[in-house]
Every structure is written in C-alpha cells, then in structure tokens.
Tab-separated table of C-alpha atoms in Angstrom:
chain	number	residue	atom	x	y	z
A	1	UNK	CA	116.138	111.670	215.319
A	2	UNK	CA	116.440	110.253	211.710
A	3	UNK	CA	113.275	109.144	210.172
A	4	UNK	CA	113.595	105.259	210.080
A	5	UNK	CA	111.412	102.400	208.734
A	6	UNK	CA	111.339	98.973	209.609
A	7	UNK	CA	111.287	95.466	207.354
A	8	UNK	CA	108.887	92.708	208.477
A	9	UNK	CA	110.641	89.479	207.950
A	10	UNK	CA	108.673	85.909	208.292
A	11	UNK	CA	110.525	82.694	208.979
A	12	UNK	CA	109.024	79.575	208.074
A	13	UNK	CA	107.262	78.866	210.952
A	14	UNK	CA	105.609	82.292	211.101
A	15	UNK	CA	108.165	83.962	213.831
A	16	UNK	CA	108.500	88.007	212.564
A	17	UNK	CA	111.561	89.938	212.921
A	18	UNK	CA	111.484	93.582	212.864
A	19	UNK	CA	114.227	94.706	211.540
A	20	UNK	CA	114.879	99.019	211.822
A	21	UNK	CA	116.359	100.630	209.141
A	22	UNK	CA	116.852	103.858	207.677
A	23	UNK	CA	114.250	104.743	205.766
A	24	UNK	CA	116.906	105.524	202.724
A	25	UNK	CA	117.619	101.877	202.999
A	26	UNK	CA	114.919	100.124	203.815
A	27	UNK	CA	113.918	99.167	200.653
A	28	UNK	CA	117.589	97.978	199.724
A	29	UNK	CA	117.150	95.334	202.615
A	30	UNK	CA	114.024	94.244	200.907
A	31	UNK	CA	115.395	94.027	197.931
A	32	UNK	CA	118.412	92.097	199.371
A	33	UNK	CA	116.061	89.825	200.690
A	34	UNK	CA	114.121	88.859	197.552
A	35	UNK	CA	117.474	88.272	195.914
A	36	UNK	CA	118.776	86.068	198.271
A	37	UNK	CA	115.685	83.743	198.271
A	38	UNK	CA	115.886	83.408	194.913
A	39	UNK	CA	120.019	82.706	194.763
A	40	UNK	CA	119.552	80.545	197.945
A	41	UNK	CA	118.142	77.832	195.643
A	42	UNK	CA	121.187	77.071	193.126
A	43	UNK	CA	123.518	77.107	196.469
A	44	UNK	CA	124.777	73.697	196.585
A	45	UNK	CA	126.861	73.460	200.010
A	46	UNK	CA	125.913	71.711	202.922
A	47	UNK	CA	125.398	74.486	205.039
A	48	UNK	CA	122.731	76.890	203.460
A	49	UNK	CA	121.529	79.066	205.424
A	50	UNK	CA	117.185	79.367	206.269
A	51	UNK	CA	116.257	82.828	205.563
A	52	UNK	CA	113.261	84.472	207.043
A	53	UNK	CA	111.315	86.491	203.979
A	54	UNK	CA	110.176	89.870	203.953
A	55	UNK	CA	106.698	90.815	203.526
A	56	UNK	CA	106.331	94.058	204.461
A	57	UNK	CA	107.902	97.746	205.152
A	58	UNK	CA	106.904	100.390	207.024
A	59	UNK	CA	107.734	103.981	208.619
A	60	UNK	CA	106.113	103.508	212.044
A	61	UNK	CA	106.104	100.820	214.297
A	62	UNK	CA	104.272	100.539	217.842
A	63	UNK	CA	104.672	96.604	219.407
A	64	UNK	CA	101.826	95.964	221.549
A	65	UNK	CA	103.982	93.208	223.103
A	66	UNK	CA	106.647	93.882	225.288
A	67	UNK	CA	108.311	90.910	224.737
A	68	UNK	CA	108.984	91.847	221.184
A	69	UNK	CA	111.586	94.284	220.069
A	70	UNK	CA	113.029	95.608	216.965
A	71	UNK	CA	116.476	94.381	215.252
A	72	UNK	CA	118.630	96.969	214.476
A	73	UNK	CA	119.777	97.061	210.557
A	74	UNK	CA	123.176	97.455	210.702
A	75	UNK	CA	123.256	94.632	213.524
A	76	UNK	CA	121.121	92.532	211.251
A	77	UNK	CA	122.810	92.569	207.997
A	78	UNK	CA	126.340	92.090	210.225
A	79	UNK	CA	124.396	88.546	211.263
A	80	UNK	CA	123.989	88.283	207.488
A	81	UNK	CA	127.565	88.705	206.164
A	82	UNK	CA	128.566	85.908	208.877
A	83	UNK	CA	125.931	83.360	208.041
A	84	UNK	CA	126.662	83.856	203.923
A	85	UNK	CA	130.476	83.872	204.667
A	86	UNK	CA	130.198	80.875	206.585
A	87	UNK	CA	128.863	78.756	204.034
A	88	UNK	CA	130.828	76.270	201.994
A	89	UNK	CA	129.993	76.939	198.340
A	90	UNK	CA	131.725	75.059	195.629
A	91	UNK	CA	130.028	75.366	192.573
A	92	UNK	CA	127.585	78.605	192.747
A	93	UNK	CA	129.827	82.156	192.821
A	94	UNK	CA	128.885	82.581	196.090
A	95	UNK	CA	131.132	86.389	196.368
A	96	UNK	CA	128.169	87.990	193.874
A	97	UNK	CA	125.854	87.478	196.974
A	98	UNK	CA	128.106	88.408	199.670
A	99	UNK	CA	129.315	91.390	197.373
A	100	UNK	CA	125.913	92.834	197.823
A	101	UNK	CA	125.521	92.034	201.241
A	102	UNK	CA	128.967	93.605	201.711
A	103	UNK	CA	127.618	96.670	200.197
A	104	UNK	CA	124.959	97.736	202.197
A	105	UNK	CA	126.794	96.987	205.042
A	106	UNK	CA	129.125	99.681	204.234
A	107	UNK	CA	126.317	102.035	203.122
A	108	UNK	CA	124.806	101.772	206.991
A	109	UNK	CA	127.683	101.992	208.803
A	110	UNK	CA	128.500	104.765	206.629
A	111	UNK	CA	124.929	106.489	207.320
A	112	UNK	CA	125.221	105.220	211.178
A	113	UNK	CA	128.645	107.376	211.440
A	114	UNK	CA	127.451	110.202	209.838
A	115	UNK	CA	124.829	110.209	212.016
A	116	UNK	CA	126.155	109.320	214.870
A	117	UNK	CA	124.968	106.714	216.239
A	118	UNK	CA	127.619	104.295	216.484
C-alpha cells in the first residue's frame, strides 16, 4: 500500500474534512488551499464558492468516530474543478486558479493509474 497522508480542512462552522492524499502531494493540496483563500477574495461573481481551510497534515490517521470517514484526494479536488468552473467570473482571470487546480488533478490521476488504484 502507498504511504498516504491526509489534509485537515475546517469550514466555517468548525465541520473537518479529511481529505487522503498521497503523501507526495499532500502538501500541494495545502498549498492549493492557501492560494485559493487568498484569490477567493478579488473574485467578483455572484457565485463564489465557501471554502473550508486547511490547518493541518498528517501521515496517520485513526477516527475514533465511525460516523466520520476520509475524502479521497483525487475525488476531492474533482469536487474542486466543478465548483471553480462553475463560477461566473467577469473581471478576475479566473483560468490562473483553475489552471492549478487542473494541474494537480492530472498529477493524481496520473499517480492513482500508476498505482493502480483507479
């Protein structure tokens, strides 16, 4: 089995998301993240999306409740590409952000097909 790592997102009123990803791109996600917080401000459309933030990383992960589960990366930054393409920017250069969104999504399913796993 791959060694994977997870991402601890917070929306804003507290929920966490786990999100699993390899631990070669965990980091990236994170880093995605911060980015898009930052961009999310000058957006100007209608439809902006509310992004949870990430506040943590880590390699193992053991949920004490069973009604909690872990996201899967590649599944995750999919959701992402839809929400960002969805919105209806005008005035910001909205393809800079999707462009890196777009390109981690090709690095994991990439990584998921050489490992198998999709």
């Amino acid at each position: 089995m791959p060694e994977m790592s997870y991402v601890l997102l917070q929306h804003e009123q507290g929920a966490l998301d786990f999100v699993e990803m390899p631990a070669s791109h965990a980091y990236q996600l994170s880093a995605l993240n911060l980015r898009l917080h930052k961009e999310l401000t000058k957006l100007t459309a209608d439809n902006v999306p509310k992004l949870p933030r990430a506040i943590a990383e880590f390699r193992a992960l053991e949920l004490l409740d069973e009604k909690q589960s872990p996201i899967g990366g590649l599944q995750y930054v999919n959701e992402l590409e839809r929400t960002f393409a969805a919105i209806r920017e005008g005035s910001y250069p909205l393809i800079a952000l999707l462009t890196e969104i777009r390109a981690l999504q090709a690095q994991l399913e990439q990584w998921y097909e050489e490992e198998d796993l999709l």
